[in-house]
């Protein structure tokens, strides 16, 4: 068995063209600074709309590893993974199939259901038909099929007259996923390899006007409060860890992921509540307010060590 030479030259791929470009730039800035402190030769590449320019840069300045700090479409959905596989350059996080499946919420739901993992009741709808009638009993959630960071997510409550307005403003393709609204809390669990880290209870700050853990609550300072380890029923805590690892495996993920849950403990008395998987993030945020670095820190893994671990576990799937 041959041993790969340790990576020294790392290109941090950041920016991109999705709705999460700003988040990616923030992640990439933190990652590149940390890797330099870890002793790597780091080059930063802002991935714009010109794919040829990205390929040319990686060809000219061929790195040992690409740290994929892109979020959202084209960076997290298998597209850039396919390019890097074609170029035979190892990269961080998951490969084509796992990335594409996780990013497509309908496909991911199908994988979770086949694996016996709990999801909210829901269906895919034609957004053009949405104004005519509620596709599910209210309240329910409508979300894009292939965006991250809660981009485009809306809660439709009883008595709402917003269906037409939501459809008119929709810019996320001809279809949407609608799911029953699960009351209670938002939880998340980071996974590194085959190890689930801990459970974070995320509470949006109502003083800032966040109804749920939306884009602003995720990335604005003070937008939410993170309690870790989450103060929930111990059986539910253990189940969340197990489910996050199982979802990671079911999708075929590698490297680090983060699984988001809804946890309904509103009517469970002293027992554990109901956990449902919302999604698996194959490239969790690495910003100053991001959840995965925060969880890793509680396990004795600092930000720099987390970035180093990702580089050390980078692979190429060709």
PDB file of C-alpha atoms in Angstrom, residues 68-269:
ATOM      1  CA  UNK A  68     -13.483  23.431  -0.916  1.00  0.00           C
ATOM      2  CA  UNK A  69     -14.959  26.323   1.066  1.00  0.00           C
ATOM      3  CA  UNK A  70     -17.770  26.930  -1.424  1.00  0.00           C
ATOM      4  CA  UNK A  71     -21.368  26.800  -0.245  1.00  0.00           C
ATOM      5  CA  UNK A  72     -24.566  26.333  -2.218  1.00  0.00           C
ATOM      6  CA  UNK A  73     -25.136  25.517  -5.854  1.00  0.00           C
ATOM      7  CA  UNK A  74     -22.168  24.644  -8.118  1.00  0.00           C
ATOM      8  CA  UNK A  75     -19.866  24.426  -5.109  1.00  0.00           C
ATOM      9  CA  UNK A  76     -21.747  22.015  -2.865  1.00  0.00           C
ATOM     10  CA  UNK A  77     -23.901  20.058  -5.294  1.00  0.00           C
ATOM     11  CA  UNK A  78     -21.343  17.846  -7.025  1.00  0.00           C
ATOM     12  CA  UNK A  79     -20.457  20.266  -9.835  1.00  0.00           C
ATOM     13  CA  UNK A  80     -17.047  21.479  -8.654  1.00  0.00           C
ATOM     14  CA  UNK A  81     -16.409  18.027  -7.203  1.00  0.00           C
ATOM     15  CA  UNK A  82     -16.703  16.605 -10.726  1.00  0.00           C
ATOM     16  CA  UNK A  83     -14.211  19.152 -12.055  1.00  0.00           C
ATOM     17  CA  UNK A  84     -11.696  18.340  -9.313  1.00  0.00           C
ATOM     18  CA  UNK A  85     -12.122  14.594  -9.863  1.00  0.00           C
ATOM     19  CA  UNK A  86     -11.526  15.145 -13.583  1.00  0.00           C
ATOM     20  CA  UNK A  87      -8.361  17.104 -12.767  1.00  0.00           C
ATOM     21  CA  UNK A  88      -7.288  14.394 -10.293  1.00  0.00           C
ATOM     22  CA  UNK A  89      -6.849  16.893  -7.448  1.00  0.00           C
ATOM     23  CA  UNK A  90      -7.782  15.713  -3.938  1.00  0.00           C
ATOM     24  CA  UNK A  91     -10.361  17.907  -2.213  1.00  0.00           C
ATOM     25  CA  UNK A  92     -12.042  18.226   1.141  1.00  0.00           C
ATOM     26  CA  UNK A  93     -15.537  17.096   2.089  1.00  0.00           C
ATOM     27  CA  UNK A  94     -17.803  14.758   0.142  1.00  0.00           C
ATOM     28  CA  UNK A  95     -17.640  13.547  -3.446  1.00  0.00           C
ATOM     29  CA  UNK A  96     -19.976  13.987  -6.396  1.00  0.00           C
ATOM     30  CA  UNK A  97     -22.762  11.585  -5.493  1.00  0.00           C
ATOM     31  CA  UNK A  98     -23.054  12.452  -1.813  1.00  0.00           C
ATOM     32  CA  UNK A  99     -22.818  16.182  -2.507  1.00  0.00           C
ATOM     33  CA  UNK A 100     -25.425  16.116  -5.273  1.00  0.00           C
ATOM     34  CA  UNK A 101     -27.839  13.961  -3.275  1.00  0.00           C
ATOM     35  CA  UNK A 102     -27.541  15.973  -0.075  1.00  0.00           C
ATOM     36  CA  UNK A 103     -28.036  19.261  -1.929  1.00  0.00           C
ATOM     37  CA  UNK A 104     -31.223  17.994  -3.609  1.00  0.00           C
ATOM     38  CA  UNK A 105     -33.630  17.973  -0.675  1.00  0.00           C
ATOM     39  CA  UNK A 106     -36.120  15.672  -2.401  1.00  0.00           C
ATOM     40  CA  UNK A 107     -33.397  13.150  -3.268  1.00  0.00           C
ATOM     41  CA  UNK A 108     -31.986  13.327   0.258  1.00  0.00           C
ATOM     42  CA  UNK A 109     -35.464  12.703   1.718  1.00  0.00           C
ATOM     43  CA  UNK A 110     -35.753   9.587  -0.431  1.00  0.00           C
ATOM     44  CA  UNK A 111     -32.395   8.311   0.842  1.00  0.00           C
ATOM     45  CA  UNK A 112     -33.346   8.975   4.460  1.00  0.00           C
ATOM     46  CA  UNK A 113     -36.717   7.241   4.069  1.00  0.00           C
ATOM     47  CA  UNK A 114     -35.061   4.222   2.417  1.00  0.00           C
ATOM     48  CA  UNK A 115     -32.633   4.031   5.349  1.00  0.00           C
ATOM     49  CA  UNK A 116     -35.466   4.216   7.873  1.00  0.00           C
ATOM     50  CA  UNK A 117     -34.468   7.669   9.129  1.00  0.00           C
ATOM     51  CA  UNK A 118     -37.164  10.107  10.320  1.00  0.00           C
ATOM     52  CA  UNK A 119     -38.206  13.043   8.141  1.00  0.00           C
ATOM     53  CA  UNK A 120     -41.161  15.419   8.227  1.00  0.00           C
ATOM     54  CA  UNK A 121     -44.156  14.630   6.064  1.00  0.00           C
ATOM     55  CA  UNK A 122     -43.940  16.487   2.782  1.00  0.00           C
ATOM     56  CA  UNK A 123     -44.033  16.581  -1.001  1.00  0.00           C
ATOM     57  CA  UNK A 124     -42.573  18.388  -4.014  1.00  0.00           C
ATOM     58  CA  UNK A 125     -44.876  20.915  -5.683  1.00  0.00           C
ATOM     59  CA  UNK A 126     -45.005  22.972  -8.865  1.00  0.00           C
ATOM     60  CA  UNK A 127     -44.489  26.540  -7.693  1.00  0.00           C
ATOM     61  CA  UNK A 128     -46.857  27.816 -10.403  1.00  0.00           C
ATOM     62  CA  UNK A 129     -49.721  25.919  -8.761  1.00  0.00           C
ATOM     63  CA  UNK A 130     -48.879  27.110  -5.269  1.00  0.00           C
ATOM     64  CA  UNK A 131     -51.117  30.223  -5.164  1.00  0.00           C
ATOM     65  CA  UNK A 132     -54.253  28.177  -5.867  1.00  0.00           C
ATOM     66  CA  UNK A 133     -54.351  26.108  -2.672  1.00  0.00           C
ATOM     67  CA  UNK A 134     -52.387  24.986   0.360  1.00  0.00           C
ATOM     68  CA  UNK A 135     -50.532  21.768  -0.575  1.00  0.00           C
ATOM     69  CA  UNK A 136     -50.491  20.632   3.079  1.00  0.00           C
ATOM     70  CA  UNK A 137     -52.511  21.464   6.168  1.00  0.00           C
ATOM     71  CA  UNK A 138     -51.168  24.606   7.804  1.00  0.00           C
ATOM     72  CA  UNK A 139     -48.738  25.340   9.262  1.00  0.00           C
ATOM     73  CA  UNK A 140     -46.146  24.054   6.789  1.00  0.00           C
ATOM     74  CA  UNK A 141     -42.740  25.059   5.443  1.00  0.00           C
ATOM     75  CA  UNK A 142     -41.883  25.786   1.827  1.00  0.00           C
ATOM     76  CA  UNK A 143     -38.242  25.679   0.767  1.00  0.00           C
ATOM     77  CA  UNK A 144     -36.102  25.518  -2.397  1.00  0.00           C
ATOM     78  CA  UNK A 145     -34.933  22.089  -3.472  1.00  0.00           C
ATOM     79  CA  UNK A 146     -31.282  23.045  -3.846  1.00  0.00           C
ATOM     80  CA  UNK A 147     -30.283  25.984  -1.677  1.00  0.00           C
ATOM     81  CA  UNK A 148     -28.541  26.029   1.695  1.00  0.00           C
ATOM     82  CA  UNK A 149     -28.368  28.318   4.737  1.00  0.00           C
ATOM     83  CA  UNK A 150     -32.183  28.488   4.842  1.00  0.00           C
ATOM     84  CA  UNK A 151     -32.210  30.641   1.697  1.00  0.00           C
ATOM     85  CA  UNK A 152     -35.804  31.006   0.458  1.00  0.00           C
ATOM     86  CA  UNK A 153     -37.411  29.158   3.399  1.00  0.00           C
ATOM     87  CA  UNK A 154     -40.858  30.377   4.438  1.00  0.00           C
ATOM     88  CA  UNK A 155     -43.342  29.223   7.093  1.00  0.00           C
ATOM     89  CA  UNK A 156     -46.967  29.369   5.955  1.00  0.00           C
ATOM     90  CA  UNK A 157     -49.315  29.575   8.919  1.00  0.00           C
ATOM     91  CA  UNK A 158     -53.070  29.241   9.294  1.00  0.00           C
ATOM     92  CA  UNK A 159     -54.854  32.260   7.843  1.00  0.00           C
ATOM     93  CA  UNK A 160     -51.858  33.341   5.800  1.00  0.00           C
ATOM     94  CA  UNK A 161     -52.582  35.031   2.469  1.00  0.00           C
ATOM     95  CA  UNK A 162     -48.964  34.933   1.310  1.00  0.00           C
ATOM     96  CA  UNK A 163     -49.007  32.051  -1.194  1.00  0.00           C
ATOM     97  CA  UNK A 164     -49.314  34.330  -4.218  1.00  0.00           C
ATOM     98  CA  UNK A 165     -46.613  36.676  -2.932  1.00  0.00           C
ATOM     99  CA  UNK A 166     -44.232  33.800  -2.223  1.00  0.00           C
ATOM    100  CA  UNK A 167     -44.789  32.335  -5.693  1.00  0.00           C
ATOM    101  CA  UNK A 168     -44.344  35.725  -7.386  1.00  0.00           C
ATOM    102  CA  UNK A 169     -41.023  36.315  -5.623  1.00  0.00           C
ATOM    103  CA  UNK A 170     -39.749  32.746  -6.081  1.00  0.00           C
ATOM    104  CA  UNK A 171     -36.380  32.592  -7.865  1.00  0.00           C
ATOM    105  CA  UNK A 172     -35.365  29.031  -7.010  1.00  0.00           C
ATOM    106  CA  UNK A 173     -36.638  27.033  -9.969  1.00  0.00           C
ATOM    107  CA  UNK A 174     -40.036  25.612 -10.998  1.00  0.00           C
ATOM    108  CA  UNK A 175     -40.447  23.312  -8.007  1.00  0.00           C
ATOM    109  CA  UNK A 176     -40.347  23.548  -4.224  1.00  0.00           C
ATOM    110  CA  UNK A 177     -40.415  21.203  -1.279  1.00  0.00           C
ATOM    111  CA  UNK A 178     -43.217  21.602   1.253  1.00  0.00           C
ATOM    112  CA  UNK A 179     -43.047  19.867   4.628  1.00  0.00           C
ATOM    113  CA  UNK A 180     -45.163  19.852   7.751  1.00  0.00           C
ATOM    114  CA  UNK A 181     -44.028  22.410  10.293  1.00  0.00           C
ATOM    115  CA  UNK A 182     -42.495  20.711  13.314  1.00  0.00           C
ATOM    116  CA  UNK A 183     -42.859  22.802  16.486  1.00  0.00           C
ATOM    117  CA  UNK A 184     -40.182  22.852  19.131  1.00  0.00           C
ATOM    118  CA  UNK A 185     -36.456  23.366  18.754  1.00  0.00           C
ATOM    119  CA  UNK A 186     -33.768  23.373  16.099  1.00  0.00           C
ATOM    120  CA  UNK A 187     -30.850  21.036  16.831  1.00  0.00           C
ATOM    121  CA  UNK A 188     -27.697  20.286  14.908  1.00  0.00           C
ATOM    122  CA  UNK A 189     -24.972  17.634  15.108  1.00  0.00           C
ATOM    123  CA  UNK A 190     -21.557  17.792  13.478  1.00  0.00           C
ATOM    124  CA  UNK A 191     -19.865  14.644  12.186  1.00  0.00           C
ATOM    125  CA  UNK A 192     -16.149  14.192  11.519  1.00  0.00           C
ATOM    126  CA  UNK A 193     -15.512  10.971   9.644  1.00  0.00           C
ATOM    127  CA  UNK A 194     -17.500   8.391  11.602  1.00  0.00           C
ATOM    128  CA  UNK A 195     -17.667  10.436  14.814  1.00  0.00           C
ATOM    129  CA  UNK A 196     -20.676  12.507  15.846  1.00  0.00           C
ATOM    130  CA  UNK A 197     -19.442  15.416  17.947  1.00  0.00           C
ATOM    131  CA  UNK A 198     -22.223  16.806  20.132  1.00  0.00           C
ATOM    132  CA  UNK A 199     -25.713  18.321  19.937  1.00  0.00           C
ATOM    133  CA  UNK A 200     -26.292  22.066  19.734  1.00  0.00           C
ATOM    134  CA  UNK A 201     -29.648  23.643  20.579  1.00  0.00           C
ATOM    135  CA  UNK A 202     -30.126  26.704  18.383  1.00  0.00           C
ATOM    136  CA  UNK A 203     -32.505  29.424  19.493  1.00  0.00           C
ATOM    137  CA  UNK A 204     -33.069  32.378  17.133  1.00  0.00           C
ATOM    138  CA  UNK A 205     -33.028  35.685  18.976  1.00  0.00           C
ATOM    139  CA  UNK A 206     -36.630  36.995  18.910  1.00  0.00           C
ATOM    140  CA  UNK A 207     -35.378  40.495  19.703  1.00  0.00           C
ATOM    141  CA  UNK A 208     -33.827  40.616  16.222  1.00  0.00           C
ATOM    142  CA  UNK A 209     -37.074  39.527  14.543  1.00  0.00           C
ATOM    143  CA  UNK A 210     -36.032  35.991  13.558  1.00  0.00           C
ATOM    144  CA  UNK A 211     -38.984  33.601  13.552  1.00  0.00           C
ATOM    145  CA  UNK A 212     -36.762  30.576  12.890  1.00  0.00           C
ATOM    146  CA  UNK A 213     -33.095  29.812  12.210  1.00  0.00           C
ATOM    147  CA  UNK A 214     -33.027  31.707   8.905  1.00  0.00           C
ATOM    148  CA  UNK A 215     -30.080  33.089   6.935  1.00  0.00           C
ATOM    149  CA  UNK A 216     -29.724  36.209   9.086  1.00  0.00           C
ATOM    150  CA  UNK A 217     -30.043  34.266  12.335  1.00  0.00           C
ATOM    151  CA  UNK A 218     -27.257  31.970  11.137  1.00  0.00           C
ATOM    152  CA  UNK A 219     -24.717  34.625  10.234  1.00  0.00           C
ATOM    153  CA  UNK A 220     -25.505  37.900  11.987  1.00  0.00           C
ATOM    154  CA  UNK A 221     -23.808  38.467  15.314  1.00  0.00           C
ATOM    155  CA  UNK A 222     -26.456  37.985  18.003  1.00  0.00           C
ATOM    156  CA  UNK A 223     -28.887  36.411  15.540  1.00  0.00           C
ATOM    157  CA  UNK A 224     -29.130  33.235  17.571  1.00  0.00           C
ATOM    158  CA  UNK A 225     -28.009  31.566  20.770  1.00  0.00           C
ATOM    159  CA  UNK A 226     -26.181  28.241  20.726  1.00  0.00           C
ATOM    160  CA  UNK A 227     -26.477  25.952  23.731  1.00  0.00           C
ATOM    161  CA  UNK A 228     -24.059  23.019  23.682  1.00  0.00           C
ATOM    162  CA  UNK A 229     -24.300  20.404  24.747  1.00  0.00           C
ATOM    163  CA  UNK A 230     -28.043  20.771  24.253  1.00  0.00           C
ATOM    164  CA  UNK A 231     -30.105  20.445  27.421  1.00  0.00           C
ATOM    165  CA  UNK A 232     -32.566  17.866  26.125  1.00  0.00           C
ATOM    166  CA  UNK A 233     -33.701  14.413  27.218  1.00  0.00           C
ATOM    167  CA  UNK A 234     -30.633  12.115  27.308  1.00  0.00           C
ATOM    168  CA  UNK A 235     -32.332   9.538  25.077  1.00  0.00           C
ATOM    169  CA  UNK A 236     -33.049  12.234  22.475  1.00  0.00           C
ATOM    170  CA  UNK A 237     -29.444  13.475  22.751  1.00  0.00           C
ATOM    171  CA  UNK A 238     -28.100   9.981  22.051  1.00  0.00           C
ATOM    172  CA  UNK A 239     -30.594   9.489  19.225  1.00  0.00           C
ATOM    173  CA  UNK A 240     -29.545  12.749  17.560  1.00  0.00           C
ATOM    174  CA  UNK A 241     -25.907  11.636  17.579  1.00  0.00           C
ATOM    175  CA  UNK A 242     -26.842   8.246  16.117  1.00  0.00           C
ATOM    176  CA  UNK A 243     -29.106   9.757  13.457  1.00  0.00           C
ATOM    177  CA  UNK A 244     -26.480  12.272  12.323  1.00  0.00           C
ATOM    178  CA  UNK A 245     -23.909   9.517  11.860  1.00  0.00           C
ATOM    179  CA  UNK A 246     -26.496   7.337  10.091  1.00  0.00           C
ATOM    180  CA  UNK A 247     -27.508  10.146   7.716  1.00  0.00           C
ATOM    181  CA  UNK A 248     -23.829  10.820   6.940  1.00  0.00           C
ATOM    182  CA  UNK A 249     -23.366   7.138   6.062  1.00  0.00           C
ATOM    183  CA  UNK A 250     -26.631   6.812   4.122  1.00  0.00           C
ATOM    184  CA  UNK A 251     -25.623   9.635   1.778  1.00  0.00           C
ATOM    185  CA  UNK A 252     -22.086   8.277   1.403  1.00  0.00           C
ATOM    186  CA  UNK A 253     -20.489  11.404   2.862  1.00  0.00           C
ATOM    187  CA  UNK A 254     -16.822  11.793   3.703  1.00  0.00           C
ATOM    188  CA  UNK A 255     -14.932  14.347   5.764  1.00  0.00           C
ATOM    189  CA  UNK A 256     -17.082  16.627   7.894  1.00  0.00           C
ATOM    190  CA  UNK A 257     -20.844  17.173   7.708  1.00  0.00           C
ATOM    191  CA  UNK A 258     -23.526  18.724   9.880  1.00  0.00           C
ATOM    192  CA  UNK A 259     -27.055  17.367  10.217  1.00  0.00           C
ATOM    193  CA  UNK A 260     -29.897  19.710  11.163  1.00  0.00           C
ATOM    194  CA  UNK A 261     -32.978  18.492  13.041  1.00  0.00           C
ATOM    195  CA  UNK A 262     -36.280  19.697  14.360  1.00  0.00           C
ATOM    196  CA  UNK A 263     -37.022  18.407  17.839  1.00  0.00           C
ATOM    197  CA  UNK A 264     -40.602  18.536  19.077  1.00  0.00           C
ATOM    198  CA  UNK A 265     -40.609  18.222  22.852  1.00  0.00           C
ATOM    199  CA  UNK A 266     -43.680  20.411  23.311  1.00  0.00           C
ATOM    200  CA  UNK A 267     -46.005  17.599  24.417  1.00  0.00           C
ATOM    201  CA  UNK A 268     -43.746  14.755  25.515  1.00  0.00           C
ATOM    202  CA  UNK A 269     -43.864  15.244  29.282  1.00  0.00           C
TER     203      UNK A 269
END
